[in-house]
PDB file of C-alpha atoms in Angstrom:
ATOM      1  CA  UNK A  10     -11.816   0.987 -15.142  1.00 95.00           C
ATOM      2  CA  UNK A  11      -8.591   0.757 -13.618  1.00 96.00           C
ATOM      3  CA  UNK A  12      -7.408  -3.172 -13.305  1.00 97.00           C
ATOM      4  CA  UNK A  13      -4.575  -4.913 -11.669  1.00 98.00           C
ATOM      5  CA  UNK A  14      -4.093  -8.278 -11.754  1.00 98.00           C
ATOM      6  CA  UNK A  15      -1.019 -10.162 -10.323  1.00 98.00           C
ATOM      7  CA  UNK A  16       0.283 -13.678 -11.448  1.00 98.00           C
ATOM      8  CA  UNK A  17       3.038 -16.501 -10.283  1.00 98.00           C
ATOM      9  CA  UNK A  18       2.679 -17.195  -6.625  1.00 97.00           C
ATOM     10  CA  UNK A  19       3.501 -20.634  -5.707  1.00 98.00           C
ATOM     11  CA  UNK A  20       5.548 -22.644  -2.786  1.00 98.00           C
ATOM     12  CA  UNK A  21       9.418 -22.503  -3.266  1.00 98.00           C
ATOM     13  CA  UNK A  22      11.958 -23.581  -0.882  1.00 98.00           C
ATOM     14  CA  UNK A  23      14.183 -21.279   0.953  1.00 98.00           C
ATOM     15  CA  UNK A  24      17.241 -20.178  -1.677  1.00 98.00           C
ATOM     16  CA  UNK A  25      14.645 -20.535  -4.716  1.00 98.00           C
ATOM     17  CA  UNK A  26      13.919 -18.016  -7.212  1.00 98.00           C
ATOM     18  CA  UNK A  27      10.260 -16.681  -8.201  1.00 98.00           C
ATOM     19  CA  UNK A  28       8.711 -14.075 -10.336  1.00 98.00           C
ATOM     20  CA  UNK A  29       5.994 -12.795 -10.270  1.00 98.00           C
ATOM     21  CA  UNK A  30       4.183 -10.652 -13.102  1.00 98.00           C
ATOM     22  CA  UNK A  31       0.944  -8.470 -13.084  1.00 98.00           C
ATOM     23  CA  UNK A  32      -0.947  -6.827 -15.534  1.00 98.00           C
ATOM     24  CA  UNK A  33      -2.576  -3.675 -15.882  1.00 98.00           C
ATOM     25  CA  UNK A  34      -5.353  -2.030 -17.847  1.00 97.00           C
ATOM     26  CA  UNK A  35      -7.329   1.112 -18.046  1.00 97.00           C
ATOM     27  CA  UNK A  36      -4.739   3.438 -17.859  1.00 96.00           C
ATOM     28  CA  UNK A  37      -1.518   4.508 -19.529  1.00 96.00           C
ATOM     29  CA  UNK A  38       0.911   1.750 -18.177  1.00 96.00           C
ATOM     30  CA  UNK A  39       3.787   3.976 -18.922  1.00 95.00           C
ATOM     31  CA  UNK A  40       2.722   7.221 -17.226  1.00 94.00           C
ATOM     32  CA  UNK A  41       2.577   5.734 -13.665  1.00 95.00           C
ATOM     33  CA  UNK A  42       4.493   4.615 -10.831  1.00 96.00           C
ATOM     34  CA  UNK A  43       3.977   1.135 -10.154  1.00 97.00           C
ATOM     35  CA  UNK A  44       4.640  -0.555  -6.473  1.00 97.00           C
ATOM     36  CA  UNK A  45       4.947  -3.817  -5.026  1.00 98.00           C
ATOM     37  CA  UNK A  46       3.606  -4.284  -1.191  1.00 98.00           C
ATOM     38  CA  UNK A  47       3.313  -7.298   0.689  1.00 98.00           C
ATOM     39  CA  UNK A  48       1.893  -8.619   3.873  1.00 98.00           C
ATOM     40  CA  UNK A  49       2.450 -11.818   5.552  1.00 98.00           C
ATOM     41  CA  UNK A  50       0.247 -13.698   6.820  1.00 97.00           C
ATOM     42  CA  UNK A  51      -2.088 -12.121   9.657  1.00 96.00           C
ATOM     43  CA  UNK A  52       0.409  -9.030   9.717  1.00 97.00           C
ATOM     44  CA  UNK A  53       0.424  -5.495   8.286  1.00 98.00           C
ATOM     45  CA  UNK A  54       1.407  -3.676   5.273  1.00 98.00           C
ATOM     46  CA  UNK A  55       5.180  -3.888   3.838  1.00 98.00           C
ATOM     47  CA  UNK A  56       6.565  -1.618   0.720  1.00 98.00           C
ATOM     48  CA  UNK A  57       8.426  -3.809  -0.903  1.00 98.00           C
ATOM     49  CA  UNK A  58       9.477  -1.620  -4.305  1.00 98.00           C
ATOM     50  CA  UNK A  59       8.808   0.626  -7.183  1.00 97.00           C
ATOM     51  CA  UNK A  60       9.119   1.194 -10.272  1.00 97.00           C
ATOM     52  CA  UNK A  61       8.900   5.069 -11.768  1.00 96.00           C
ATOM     53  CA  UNK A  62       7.478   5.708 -15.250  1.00 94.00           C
ATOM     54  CA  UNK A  63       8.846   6.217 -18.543  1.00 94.00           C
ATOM     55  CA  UNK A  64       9.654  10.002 -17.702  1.00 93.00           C
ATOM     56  CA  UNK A  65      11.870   8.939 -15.053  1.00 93.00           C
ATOM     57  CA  UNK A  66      13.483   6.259 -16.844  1.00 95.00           C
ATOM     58  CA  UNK A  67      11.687   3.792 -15.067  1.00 95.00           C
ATOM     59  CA  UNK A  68      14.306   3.867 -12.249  1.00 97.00           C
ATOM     60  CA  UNK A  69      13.585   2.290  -9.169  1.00 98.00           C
ATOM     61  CA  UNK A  70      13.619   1.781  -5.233  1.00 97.00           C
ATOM     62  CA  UNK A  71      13.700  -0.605  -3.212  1.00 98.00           C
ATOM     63  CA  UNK A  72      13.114  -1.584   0.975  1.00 98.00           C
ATOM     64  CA  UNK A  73      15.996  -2.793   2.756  1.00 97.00           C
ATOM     65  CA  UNK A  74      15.115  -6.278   3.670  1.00 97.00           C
ATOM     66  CA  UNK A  75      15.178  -6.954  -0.251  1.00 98.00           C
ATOM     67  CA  UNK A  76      17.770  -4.873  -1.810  1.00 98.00           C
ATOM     68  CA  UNK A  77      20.073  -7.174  -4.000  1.00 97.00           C
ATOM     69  CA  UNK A  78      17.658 -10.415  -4.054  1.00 98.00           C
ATOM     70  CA  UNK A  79      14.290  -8.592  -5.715  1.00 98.00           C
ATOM     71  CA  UNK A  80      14.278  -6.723  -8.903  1.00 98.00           C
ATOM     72  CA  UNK A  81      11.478  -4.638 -10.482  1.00 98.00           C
ATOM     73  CA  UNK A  82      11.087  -4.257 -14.086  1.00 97.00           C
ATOM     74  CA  UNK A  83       8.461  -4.126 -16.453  1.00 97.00           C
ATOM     75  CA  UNK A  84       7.395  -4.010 -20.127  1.00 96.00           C
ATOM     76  CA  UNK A  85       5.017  -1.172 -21.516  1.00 93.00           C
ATOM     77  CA  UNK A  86       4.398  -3.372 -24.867  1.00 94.00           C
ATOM     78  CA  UNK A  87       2.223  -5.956 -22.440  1.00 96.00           C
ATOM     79  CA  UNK A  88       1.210  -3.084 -19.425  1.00 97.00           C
ATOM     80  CA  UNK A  89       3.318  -5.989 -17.371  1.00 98.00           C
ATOM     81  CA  UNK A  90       4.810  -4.961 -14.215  1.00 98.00           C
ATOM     82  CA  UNK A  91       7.468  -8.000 -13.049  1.00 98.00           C
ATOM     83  CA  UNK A  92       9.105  -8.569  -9.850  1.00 98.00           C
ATOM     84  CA  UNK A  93      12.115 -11.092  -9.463  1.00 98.00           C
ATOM     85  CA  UNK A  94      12.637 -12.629  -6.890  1.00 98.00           C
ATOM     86  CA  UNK A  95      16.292 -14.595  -5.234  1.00 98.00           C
ATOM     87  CA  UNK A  96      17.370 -15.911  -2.852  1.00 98.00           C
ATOM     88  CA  UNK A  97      14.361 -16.187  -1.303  1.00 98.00           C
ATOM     89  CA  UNK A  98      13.771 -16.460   2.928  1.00 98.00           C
ATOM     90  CA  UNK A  99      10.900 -18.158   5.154  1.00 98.00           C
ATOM     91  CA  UNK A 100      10.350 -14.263   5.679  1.00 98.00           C
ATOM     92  CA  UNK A 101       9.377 -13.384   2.180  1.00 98.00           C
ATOM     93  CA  UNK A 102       6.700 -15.649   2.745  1.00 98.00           C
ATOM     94  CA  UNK A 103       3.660 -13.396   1.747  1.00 98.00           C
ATOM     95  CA  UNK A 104       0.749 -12.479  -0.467  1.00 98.00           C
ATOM     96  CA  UNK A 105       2.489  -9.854  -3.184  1.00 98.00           C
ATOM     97  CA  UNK A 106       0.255  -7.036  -4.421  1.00 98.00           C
ATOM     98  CA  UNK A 107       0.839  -4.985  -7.135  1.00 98.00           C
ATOM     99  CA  UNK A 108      -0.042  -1.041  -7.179  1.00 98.00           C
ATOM    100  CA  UNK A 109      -0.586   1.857  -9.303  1.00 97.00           C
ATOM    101  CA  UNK A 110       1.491   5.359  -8.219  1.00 95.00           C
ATOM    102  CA  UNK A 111      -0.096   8.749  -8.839  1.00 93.00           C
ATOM    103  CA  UNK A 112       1.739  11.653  -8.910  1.00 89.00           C
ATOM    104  CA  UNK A 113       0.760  15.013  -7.237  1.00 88.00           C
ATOM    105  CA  UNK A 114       3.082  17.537  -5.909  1.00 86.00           C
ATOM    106  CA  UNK A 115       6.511  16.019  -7.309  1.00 88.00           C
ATOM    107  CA  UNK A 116       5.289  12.695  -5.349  1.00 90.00           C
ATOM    108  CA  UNK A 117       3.366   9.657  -6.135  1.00 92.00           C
ATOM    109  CA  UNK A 118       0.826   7.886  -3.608  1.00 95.00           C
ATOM    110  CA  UNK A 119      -0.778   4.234  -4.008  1.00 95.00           C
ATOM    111  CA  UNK A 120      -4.543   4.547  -5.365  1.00 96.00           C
ATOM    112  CA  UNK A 121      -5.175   1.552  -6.891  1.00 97.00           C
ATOM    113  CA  UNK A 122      -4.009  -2.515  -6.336  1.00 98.00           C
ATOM    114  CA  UNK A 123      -4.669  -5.744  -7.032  1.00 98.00           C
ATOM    115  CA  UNK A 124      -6.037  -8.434  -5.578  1.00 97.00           C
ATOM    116  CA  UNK A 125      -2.401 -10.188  -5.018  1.00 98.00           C
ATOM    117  CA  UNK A 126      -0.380 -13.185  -5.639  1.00 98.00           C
ATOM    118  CA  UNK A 127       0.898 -15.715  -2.457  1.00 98.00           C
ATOM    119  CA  UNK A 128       4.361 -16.797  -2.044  1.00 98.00           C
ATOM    120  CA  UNK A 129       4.876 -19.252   0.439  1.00 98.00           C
ATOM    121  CA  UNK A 130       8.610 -19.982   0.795  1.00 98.00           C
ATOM    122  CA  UNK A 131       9.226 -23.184   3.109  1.00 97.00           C
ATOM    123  CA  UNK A 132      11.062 -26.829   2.784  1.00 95.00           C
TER     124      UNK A 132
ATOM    125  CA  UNK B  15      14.301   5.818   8.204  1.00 93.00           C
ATOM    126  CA  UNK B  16      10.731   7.324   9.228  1.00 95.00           C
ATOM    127  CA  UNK B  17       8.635   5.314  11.475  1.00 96.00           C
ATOM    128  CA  UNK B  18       4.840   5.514  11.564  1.00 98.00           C
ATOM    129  CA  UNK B  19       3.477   4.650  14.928  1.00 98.00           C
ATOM    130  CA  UNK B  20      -0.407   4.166  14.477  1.00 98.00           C
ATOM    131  CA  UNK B  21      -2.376   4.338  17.820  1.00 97.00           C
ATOM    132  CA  UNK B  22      -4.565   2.739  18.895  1.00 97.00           C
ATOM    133  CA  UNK B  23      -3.899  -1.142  17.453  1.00 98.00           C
ATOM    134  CA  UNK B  24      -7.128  -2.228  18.076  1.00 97.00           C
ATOM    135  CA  UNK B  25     -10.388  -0.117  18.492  1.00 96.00           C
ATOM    136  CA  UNK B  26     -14.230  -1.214  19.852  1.00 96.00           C
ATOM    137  CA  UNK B  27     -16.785   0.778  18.364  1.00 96.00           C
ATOM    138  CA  UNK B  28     -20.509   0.826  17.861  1.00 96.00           C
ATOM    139  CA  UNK B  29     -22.289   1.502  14.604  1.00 96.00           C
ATOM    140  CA  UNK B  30     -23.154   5.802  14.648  1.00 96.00           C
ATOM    141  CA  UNK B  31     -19.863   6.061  16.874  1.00 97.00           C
ATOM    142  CA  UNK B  32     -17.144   8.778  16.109  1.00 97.00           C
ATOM    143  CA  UNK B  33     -13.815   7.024  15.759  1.00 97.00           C
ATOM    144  CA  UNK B  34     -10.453   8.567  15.610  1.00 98.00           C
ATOM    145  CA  UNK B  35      -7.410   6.780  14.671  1.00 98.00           C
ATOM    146  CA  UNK B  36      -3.914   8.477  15.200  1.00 98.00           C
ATOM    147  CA  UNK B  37      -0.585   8.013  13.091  1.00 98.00           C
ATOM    148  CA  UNK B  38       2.342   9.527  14.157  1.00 98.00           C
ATOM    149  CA  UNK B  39       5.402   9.938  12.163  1.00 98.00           C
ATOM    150  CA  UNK B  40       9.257   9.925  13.898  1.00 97.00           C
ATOM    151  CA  UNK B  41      10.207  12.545  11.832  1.00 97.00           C
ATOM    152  CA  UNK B  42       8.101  15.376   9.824  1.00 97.00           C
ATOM    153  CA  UNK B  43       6.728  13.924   6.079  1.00 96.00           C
ATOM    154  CA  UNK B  44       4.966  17.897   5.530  1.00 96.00           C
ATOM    155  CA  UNK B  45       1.310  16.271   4.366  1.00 96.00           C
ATOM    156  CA  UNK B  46       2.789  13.294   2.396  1.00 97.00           C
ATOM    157  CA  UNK B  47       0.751  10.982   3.940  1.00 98.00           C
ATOM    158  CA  UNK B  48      -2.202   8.457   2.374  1.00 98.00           C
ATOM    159  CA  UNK B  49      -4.880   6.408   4.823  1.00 98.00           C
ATOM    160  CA  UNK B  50      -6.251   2.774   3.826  1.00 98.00           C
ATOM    161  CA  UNK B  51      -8.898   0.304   4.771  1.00 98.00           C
ATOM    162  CA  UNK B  52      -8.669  -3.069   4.320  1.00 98.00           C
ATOM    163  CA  UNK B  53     -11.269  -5.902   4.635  1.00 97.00           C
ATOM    164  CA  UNK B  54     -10.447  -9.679   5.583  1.00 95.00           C
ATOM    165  CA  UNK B  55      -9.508 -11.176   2.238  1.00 95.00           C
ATOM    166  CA  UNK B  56      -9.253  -8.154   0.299  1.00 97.00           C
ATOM    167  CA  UNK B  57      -6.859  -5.653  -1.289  1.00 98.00           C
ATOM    168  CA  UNK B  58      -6.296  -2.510   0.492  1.00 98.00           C
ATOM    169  CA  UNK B  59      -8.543   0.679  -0.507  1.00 98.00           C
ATOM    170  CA  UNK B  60      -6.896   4.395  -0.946  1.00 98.00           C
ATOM    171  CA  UNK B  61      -9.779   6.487   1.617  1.00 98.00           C
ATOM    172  CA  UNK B  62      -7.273   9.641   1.707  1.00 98.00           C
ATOM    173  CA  UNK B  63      -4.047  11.170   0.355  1.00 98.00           C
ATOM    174  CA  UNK B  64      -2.188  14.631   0.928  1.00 97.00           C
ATOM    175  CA  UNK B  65      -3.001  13.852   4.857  1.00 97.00           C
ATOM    176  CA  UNK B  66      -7.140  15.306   3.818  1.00 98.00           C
ATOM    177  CA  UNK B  67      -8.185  15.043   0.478  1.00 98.00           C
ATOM    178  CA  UNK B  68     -11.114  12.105   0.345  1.00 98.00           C
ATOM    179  CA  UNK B  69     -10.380   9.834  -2.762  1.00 97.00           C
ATOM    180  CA  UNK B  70     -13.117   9.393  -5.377  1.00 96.00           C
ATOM    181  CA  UNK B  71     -15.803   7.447  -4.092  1.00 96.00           C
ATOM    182  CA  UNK B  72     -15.342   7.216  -0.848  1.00 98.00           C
ATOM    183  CA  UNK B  73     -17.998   8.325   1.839  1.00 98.00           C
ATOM    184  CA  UNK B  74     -18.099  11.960   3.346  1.00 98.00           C
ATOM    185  CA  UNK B  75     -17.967  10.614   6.833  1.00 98.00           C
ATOM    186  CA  UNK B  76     -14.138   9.865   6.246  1.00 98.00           C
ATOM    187  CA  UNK B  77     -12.075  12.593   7.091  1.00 98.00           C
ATOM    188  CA  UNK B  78      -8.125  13.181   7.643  1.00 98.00           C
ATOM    189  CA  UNK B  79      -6.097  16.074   8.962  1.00 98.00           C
ATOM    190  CA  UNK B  80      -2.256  16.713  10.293  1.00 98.00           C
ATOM    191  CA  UNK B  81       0.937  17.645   8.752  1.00 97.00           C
ATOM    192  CA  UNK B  82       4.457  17.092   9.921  1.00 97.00           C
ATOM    193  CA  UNK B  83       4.298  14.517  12.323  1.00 97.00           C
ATOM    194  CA  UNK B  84       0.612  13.847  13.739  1.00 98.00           C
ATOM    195  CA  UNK B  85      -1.882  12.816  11.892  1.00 98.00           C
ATOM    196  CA  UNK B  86      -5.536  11.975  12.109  1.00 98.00           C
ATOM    197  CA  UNK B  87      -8.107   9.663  10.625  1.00 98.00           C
ATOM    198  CA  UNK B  88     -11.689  10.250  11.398  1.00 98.00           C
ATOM    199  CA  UNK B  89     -15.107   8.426  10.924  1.00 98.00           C
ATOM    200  CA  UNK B  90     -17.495  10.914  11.908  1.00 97.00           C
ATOM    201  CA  UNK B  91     -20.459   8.217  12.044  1.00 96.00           C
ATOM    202  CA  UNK B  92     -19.127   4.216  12.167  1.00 97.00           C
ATOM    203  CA  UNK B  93     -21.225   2.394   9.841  1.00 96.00           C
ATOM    204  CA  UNK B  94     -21.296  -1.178   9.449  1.00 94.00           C
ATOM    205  CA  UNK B  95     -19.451  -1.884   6.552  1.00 95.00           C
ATOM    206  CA  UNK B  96     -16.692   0.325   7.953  1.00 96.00           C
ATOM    207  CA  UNK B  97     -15.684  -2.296  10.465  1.00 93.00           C
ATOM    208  CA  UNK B  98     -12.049  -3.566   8.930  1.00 97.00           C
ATOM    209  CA  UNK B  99      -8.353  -2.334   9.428  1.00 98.00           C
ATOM    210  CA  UNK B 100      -6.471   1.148   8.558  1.00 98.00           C
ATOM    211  CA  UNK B 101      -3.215   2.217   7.723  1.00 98.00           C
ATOM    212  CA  UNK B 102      -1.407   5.048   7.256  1.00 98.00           C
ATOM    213  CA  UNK B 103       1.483   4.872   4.372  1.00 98.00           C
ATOM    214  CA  UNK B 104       4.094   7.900   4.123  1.00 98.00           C
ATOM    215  CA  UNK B 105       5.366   8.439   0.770  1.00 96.00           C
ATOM    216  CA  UNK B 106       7.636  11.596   0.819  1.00 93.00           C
ATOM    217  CA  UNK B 107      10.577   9.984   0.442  1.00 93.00           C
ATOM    218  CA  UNK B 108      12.257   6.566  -0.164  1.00 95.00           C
ATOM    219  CA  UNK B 109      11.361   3.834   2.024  1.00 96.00           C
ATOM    220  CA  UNK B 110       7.768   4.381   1.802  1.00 95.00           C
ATOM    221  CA  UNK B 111       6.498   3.135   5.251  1.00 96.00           C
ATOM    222  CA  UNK B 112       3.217   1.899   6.774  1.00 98.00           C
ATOM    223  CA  UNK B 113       1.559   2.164  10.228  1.00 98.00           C
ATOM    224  CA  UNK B 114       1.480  -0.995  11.953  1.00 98.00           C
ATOM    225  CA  UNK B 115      -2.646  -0.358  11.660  1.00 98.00           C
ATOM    226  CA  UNK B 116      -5.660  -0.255  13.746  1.00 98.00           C
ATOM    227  CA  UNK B 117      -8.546  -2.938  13.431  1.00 98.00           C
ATOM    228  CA  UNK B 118     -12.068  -1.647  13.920  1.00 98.00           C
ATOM    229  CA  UNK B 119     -13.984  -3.747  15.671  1.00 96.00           C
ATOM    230  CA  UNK B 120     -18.113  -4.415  16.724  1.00 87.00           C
ATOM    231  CA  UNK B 121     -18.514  -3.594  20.209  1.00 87.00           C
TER     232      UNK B 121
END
């Protein structure tokens, strides 16, 4: 059974740093894509990042609105997926899921996520 | 970057109703597109990918079609439990992007 389970939410002021972690089991951490997506409060969807997997060097991407202040990473000895977070805004204010990538056709879509992690960023 | 423009937001439906939600994409994404449903206080759940094929587990009465820019999500017989929110997510190419989603609602 495929698991995800993120970690590390908490309230830090604007400026503050923040990371949160998430662990995965029933599958082969290192074959798969992993994402980060948010959604703030009573609003939609947002891709926030991802990760590729070890045959792609575990390169990543990342949406605009955090390029330079959130960084993925992740360790395949503990199936942990990480995301760092600086320099953090009232906007990032939001509950962080984390979320498997499967690839088909030379592209990977979401399948599975967890039940996310809230970050509330305010003075 | 590619917008997805989900129509409509909000939707009124009756339990045995057939409900179609659109998603329409600024720029063609071929049939790299994935739907979602998501329940108050829970995680969002993969329905479709490739624009039609039905993920694992997930009732016969979903059903998605399109490629290129329009795209369509259908319920072919609203059941109770199906009353929640969908998006669509693109994921051709780098930023992956979501609808802005469309909340099922009891009539």
């Amino acid at each position: 059974e495929v698991q995800l389970e993120e970690s590390g939410g908490g309230l830090v002021p604007p400026g503050g740093s923040l990371r949160l972690s998430c662990v995965v089991s029933g599958f082969t951490f290192s074959d798969q894509y992993m994402d980060w997506v948010r959604q703030a409060p009573g609003k939609g969807l947002e891709w926030v990042g991802r990760s590729r997997n070890k045959a792609n060097s575990y390169t990543t991407e990342y949406a605009a609105s955090v390029k330079g202040r959130f960084t993925i990473s992740r360790d395949d000895s503990t199936n942990s997926l990480y995301l760092q977070m600086n320099s953090l805004k009232t906007e990032d204010t939001a509950l962080y899921y984390c979320a498997r990538g499967t690839m088909l056709s030379g592209v990977s879509y979401t399948d599975y996520w967890g039940q996310g992690t809230l970050v509330t960023v305010s003075s | 970057d590619i917008q997805l423009t989900q129509s409509p937001s909000f939707l009124s439906a009756s339990v045995r109703d057939r409900v179609t939600i659109t998603c329409r994409a600024s720029q063609g994404i071929r049939s790299f597109l994935a739907w979602y449903q998501q329940k108050p206080g829970k995680a969002p759940k993969l329905l479709i990918y490739a624009a039609s094929t039905l993920q694992s587990g997930v009732p016969s009465r979903f059903s998605g079609s399109g490629s290129g820019t329009e795209f369509t999500l259908t319920i072919s017989s609203l059941q109770p439990e199906d009353f929640a929110t969908y998006y669509c997510q693109k994921y051709d190419n780098y930023p992956l992007t979501f609808g802005g989603g469309t909340k099922v609602e009891i009539k």
